[in-house]
PDB file of C-alpha atoms in Angstrom:
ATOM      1  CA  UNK Q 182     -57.753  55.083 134.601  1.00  0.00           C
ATOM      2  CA  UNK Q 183     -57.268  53.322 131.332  1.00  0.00           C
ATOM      3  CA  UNK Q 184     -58.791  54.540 127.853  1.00  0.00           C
ATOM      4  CA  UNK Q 185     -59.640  52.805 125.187  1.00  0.00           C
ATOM      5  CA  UNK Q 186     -58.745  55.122 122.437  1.00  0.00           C
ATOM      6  CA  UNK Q 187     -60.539  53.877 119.620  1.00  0.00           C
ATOM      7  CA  UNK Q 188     -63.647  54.650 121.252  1.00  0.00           C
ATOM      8  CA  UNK Q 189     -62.364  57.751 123.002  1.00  0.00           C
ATOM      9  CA  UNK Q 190     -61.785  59.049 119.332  1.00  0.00           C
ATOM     10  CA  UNK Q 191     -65.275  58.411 117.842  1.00  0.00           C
ATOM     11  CA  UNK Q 192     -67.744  56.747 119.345  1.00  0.00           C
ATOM     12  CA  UNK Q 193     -69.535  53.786 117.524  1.00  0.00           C
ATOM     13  CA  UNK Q 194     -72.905  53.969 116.598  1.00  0.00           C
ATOM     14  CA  UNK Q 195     -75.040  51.585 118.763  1.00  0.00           C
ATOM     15  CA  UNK Q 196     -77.257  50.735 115.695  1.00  0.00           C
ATOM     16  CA  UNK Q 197     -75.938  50.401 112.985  1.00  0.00           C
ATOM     17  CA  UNK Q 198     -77.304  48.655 109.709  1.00  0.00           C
ATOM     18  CA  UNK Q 199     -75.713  45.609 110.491  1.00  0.00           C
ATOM     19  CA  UNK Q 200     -75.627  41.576 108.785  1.00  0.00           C
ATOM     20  CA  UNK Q 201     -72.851  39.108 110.011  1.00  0.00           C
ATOM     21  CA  UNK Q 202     -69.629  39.968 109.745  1.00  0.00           C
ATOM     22  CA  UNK Q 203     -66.857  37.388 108.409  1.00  0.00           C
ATOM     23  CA  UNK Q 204     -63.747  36.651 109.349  1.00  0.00           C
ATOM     24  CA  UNK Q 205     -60.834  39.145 108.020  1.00  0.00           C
ATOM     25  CA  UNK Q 206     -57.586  36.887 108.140  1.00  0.00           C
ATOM     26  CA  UNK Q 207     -54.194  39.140 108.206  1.00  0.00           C
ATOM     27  CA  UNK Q 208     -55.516  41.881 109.504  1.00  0.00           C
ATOM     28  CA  UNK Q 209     -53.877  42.969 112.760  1.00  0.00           C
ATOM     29  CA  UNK Q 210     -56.206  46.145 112.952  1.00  0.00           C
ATOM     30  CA  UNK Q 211     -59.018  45.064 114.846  1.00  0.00           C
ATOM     31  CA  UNK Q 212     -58.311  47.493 117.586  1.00  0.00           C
ATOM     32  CA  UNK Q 213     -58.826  50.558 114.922  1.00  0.00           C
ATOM     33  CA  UNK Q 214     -61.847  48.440 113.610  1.00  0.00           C
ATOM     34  CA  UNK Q 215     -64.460  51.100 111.529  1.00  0.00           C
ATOM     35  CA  UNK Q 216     -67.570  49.059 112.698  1.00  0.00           C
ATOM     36  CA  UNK Q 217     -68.170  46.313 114.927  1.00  0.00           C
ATOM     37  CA  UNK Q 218     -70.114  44.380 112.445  1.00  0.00           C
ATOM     38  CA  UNK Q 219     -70.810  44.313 108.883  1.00  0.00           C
ATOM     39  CA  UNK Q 220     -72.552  47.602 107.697  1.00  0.00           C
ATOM     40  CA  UNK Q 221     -74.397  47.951 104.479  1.00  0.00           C
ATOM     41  CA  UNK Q 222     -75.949  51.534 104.173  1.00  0.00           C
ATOM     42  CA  UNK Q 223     -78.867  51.070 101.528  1.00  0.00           C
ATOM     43  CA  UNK Q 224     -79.701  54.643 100.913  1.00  0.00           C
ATOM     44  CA  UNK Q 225     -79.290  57.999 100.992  1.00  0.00           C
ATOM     45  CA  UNK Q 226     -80.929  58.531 104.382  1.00  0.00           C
ATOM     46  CA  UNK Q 227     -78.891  55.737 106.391  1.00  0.00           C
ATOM     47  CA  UNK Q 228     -75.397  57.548 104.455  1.00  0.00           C
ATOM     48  CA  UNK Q 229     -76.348  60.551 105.821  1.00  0.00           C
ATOM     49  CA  UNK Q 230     -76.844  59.317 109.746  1.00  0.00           C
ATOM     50  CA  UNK Q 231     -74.418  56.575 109.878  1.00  0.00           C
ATOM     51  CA  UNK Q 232     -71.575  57.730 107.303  1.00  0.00           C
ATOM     52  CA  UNK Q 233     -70.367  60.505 109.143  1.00  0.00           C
ATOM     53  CA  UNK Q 234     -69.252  58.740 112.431  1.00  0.00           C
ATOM     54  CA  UNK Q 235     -67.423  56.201 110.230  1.00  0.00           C
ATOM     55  CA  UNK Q 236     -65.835  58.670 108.190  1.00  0.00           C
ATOM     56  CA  UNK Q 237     -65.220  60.217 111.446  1.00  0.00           C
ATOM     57  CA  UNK Q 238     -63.204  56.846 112.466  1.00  0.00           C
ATOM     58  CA  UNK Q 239     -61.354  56.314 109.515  1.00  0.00           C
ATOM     59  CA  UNK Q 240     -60.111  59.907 110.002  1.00  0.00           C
ATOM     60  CA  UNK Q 241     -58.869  59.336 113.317  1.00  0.00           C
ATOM     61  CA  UNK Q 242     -56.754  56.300 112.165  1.00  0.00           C
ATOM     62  CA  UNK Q 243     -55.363  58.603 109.092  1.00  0.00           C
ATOM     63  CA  UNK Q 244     -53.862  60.597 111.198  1.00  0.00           C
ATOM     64  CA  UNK Q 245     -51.894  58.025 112.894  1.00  0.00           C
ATOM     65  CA  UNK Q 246     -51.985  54.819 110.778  1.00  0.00           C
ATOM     66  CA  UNK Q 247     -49.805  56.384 107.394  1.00  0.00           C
ATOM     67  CA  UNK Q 248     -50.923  52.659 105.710  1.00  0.00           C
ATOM     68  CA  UNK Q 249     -54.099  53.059 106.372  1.00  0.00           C
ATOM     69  CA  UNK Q 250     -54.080  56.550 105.462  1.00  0.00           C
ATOM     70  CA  UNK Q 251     -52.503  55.657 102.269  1.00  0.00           C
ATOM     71  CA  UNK Q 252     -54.744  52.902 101.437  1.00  0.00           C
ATOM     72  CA  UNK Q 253     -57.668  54.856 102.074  1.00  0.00           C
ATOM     73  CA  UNK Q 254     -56.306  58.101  99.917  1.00  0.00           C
ATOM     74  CA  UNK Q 255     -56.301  55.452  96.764  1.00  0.00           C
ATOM     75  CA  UNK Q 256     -59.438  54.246  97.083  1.00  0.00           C
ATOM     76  CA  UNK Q 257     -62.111  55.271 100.021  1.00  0.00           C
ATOM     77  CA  UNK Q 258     -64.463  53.105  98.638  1.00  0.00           C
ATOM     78  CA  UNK Q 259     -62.876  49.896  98.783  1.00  0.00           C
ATOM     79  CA  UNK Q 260     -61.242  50.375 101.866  1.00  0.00           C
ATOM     80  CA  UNK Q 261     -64.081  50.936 103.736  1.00  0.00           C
ATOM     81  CA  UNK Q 262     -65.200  47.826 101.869  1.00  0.00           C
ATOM     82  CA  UNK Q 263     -62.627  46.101 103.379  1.00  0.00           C
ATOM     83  CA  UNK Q 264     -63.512  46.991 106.483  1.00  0.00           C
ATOM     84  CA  UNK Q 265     -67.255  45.385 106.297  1.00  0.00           C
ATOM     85  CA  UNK Q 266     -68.352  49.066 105.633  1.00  0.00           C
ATOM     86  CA  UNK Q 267     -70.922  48.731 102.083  1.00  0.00           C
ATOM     87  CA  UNK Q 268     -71.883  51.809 100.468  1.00  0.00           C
ATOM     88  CA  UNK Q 269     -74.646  52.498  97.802  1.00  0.00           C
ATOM     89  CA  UNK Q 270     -73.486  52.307  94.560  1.00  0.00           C
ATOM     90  CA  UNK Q 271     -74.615  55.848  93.902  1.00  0.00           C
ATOM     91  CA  UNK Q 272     -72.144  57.104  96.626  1.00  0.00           C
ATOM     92  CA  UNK Q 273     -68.389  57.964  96.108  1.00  0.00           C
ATOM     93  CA  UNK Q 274     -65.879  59.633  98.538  1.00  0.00           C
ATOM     94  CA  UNK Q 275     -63.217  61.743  97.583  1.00  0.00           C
ATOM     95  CA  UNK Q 276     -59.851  61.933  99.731  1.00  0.00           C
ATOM     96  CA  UNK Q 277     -58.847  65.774  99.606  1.00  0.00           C
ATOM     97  CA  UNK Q 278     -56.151  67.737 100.611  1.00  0.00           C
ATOM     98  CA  UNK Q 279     -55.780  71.339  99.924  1.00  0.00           C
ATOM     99  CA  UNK Q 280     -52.505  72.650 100.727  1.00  0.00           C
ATOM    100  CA  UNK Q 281     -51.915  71.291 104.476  1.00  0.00           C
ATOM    101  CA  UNK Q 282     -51.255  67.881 106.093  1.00  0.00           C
ATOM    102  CA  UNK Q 283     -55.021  67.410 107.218  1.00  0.00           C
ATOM    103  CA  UNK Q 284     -57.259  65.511 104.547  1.00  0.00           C
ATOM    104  CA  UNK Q 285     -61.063  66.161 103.780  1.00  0.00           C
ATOM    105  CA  UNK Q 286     -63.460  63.461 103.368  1.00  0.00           C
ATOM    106  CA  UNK Q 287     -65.753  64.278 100.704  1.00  0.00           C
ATOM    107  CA  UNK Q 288     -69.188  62.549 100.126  1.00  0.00           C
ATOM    108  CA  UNK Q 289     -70.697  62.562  96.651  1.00  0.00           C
ATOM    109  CA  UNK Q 290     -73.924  61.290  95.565  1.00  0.00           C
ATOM    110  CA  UNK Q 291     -75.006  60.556  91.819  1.00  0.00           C
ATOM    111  CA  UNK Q 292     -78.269  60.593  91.007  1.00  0.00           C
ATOM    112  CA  UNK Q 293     -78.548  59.774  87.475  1.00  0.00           C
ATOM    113  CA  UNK Q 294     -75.595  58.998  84.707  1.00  0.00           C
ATOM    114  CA  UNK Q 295     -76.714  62.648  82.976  1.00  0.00           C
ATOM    115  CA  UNK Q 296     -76.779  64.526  86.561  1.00  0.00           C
ATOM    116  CA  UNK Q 297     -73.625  65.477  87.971  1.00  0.00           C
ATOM    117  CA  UNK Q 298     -72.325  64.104  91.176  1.00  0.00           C
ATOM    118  CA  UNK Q 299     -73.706  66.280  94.246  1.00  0.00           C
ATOM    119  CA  UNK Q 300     -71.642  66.942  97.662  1.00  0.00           C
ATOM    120  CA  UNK Q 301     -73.292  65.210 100.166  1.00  0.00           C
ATOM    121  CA  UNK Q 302     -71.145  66.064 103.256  1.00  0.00           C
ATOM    122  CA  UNK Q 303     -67.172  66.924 104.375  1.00  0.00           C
ATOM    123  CA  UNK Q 304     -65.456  65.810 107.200  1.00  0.00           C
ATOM    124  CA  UNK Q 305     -62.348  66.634 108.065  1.00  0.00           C
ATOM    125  CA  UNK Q 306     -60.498  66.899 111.693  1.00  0.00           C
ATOM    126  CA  UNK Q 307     -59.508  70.356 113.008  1.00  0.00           C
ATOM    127  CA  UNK Q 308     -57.452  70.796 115.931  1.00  0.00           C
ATOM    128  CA  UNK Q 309     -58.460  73.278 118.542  1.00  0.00           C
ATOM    129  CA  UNK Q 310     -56.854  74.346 121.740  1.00  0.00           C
ATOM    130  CA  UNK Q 311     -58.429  75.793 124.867  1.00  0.00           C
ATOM    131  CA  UNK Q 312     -57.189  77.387 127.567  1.00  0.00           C
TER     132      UNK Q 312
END
């Protein structure tokens, strides 16, 4: 049986906030592709259901992509960007690690320039074994 292990990893969302997505030229990473077509997330609401299982993505190619991983630990934002992934400007992710080789996605929101930023949602990949 053959796997395709981008979507064994994380599953894409079938509906996604989607427009037409252009043509990335140099980009041999279609395979690890975040979304399938260009996703703008317009508010809080659609960040909360569709953010997560694109965060959850992008975490599974950290952990075996180190370019991506460092690309993505200098600026979340714009690499998910980059990947046809559009946030609202009053979102911001911060690329955590605290002591141990697994990084935590952090999702702020700001609500107003005198509020401070509040945590939205973590992710961050745990290994478990079974027996």
């Amino acid at each position: 049986m053959r796997l395709n292990l981008p979507q064994v990893l994380v599953p894409l969302a079938r509906r996604l906030p989607a427009g037409p997505r252009p043509a990335r030229e140099g980009d041999d990473a279609d395979a690890f592709d975040l979304v399938r077509t260009e996703t703008r997330l317009k508010n809080r609401a659609q960040v909360e259901r569709y953010l997560p299982d694109i965060l959850g993505r992008a975490l599974a190619r950290i952990w075996i992509d180190p370019i991506f991983r460092d690309r993505f630990a200098a600026d979340p934002v714009a690499t998910l960007a980059a990947y046809d992934v559009f946030l609202p400007e009053t979102i911001t992710i911060a690329f955590e690690i605290e002591g141990h080789a697994r990084p935590r996605l952090v999702v702020y929101e700001q609500k107003g320039p005198l509020r401070p930023k509040q945590r939205m949602l973590y992710l961050q990949l745990v290994m478990k074994a079974g027996k």
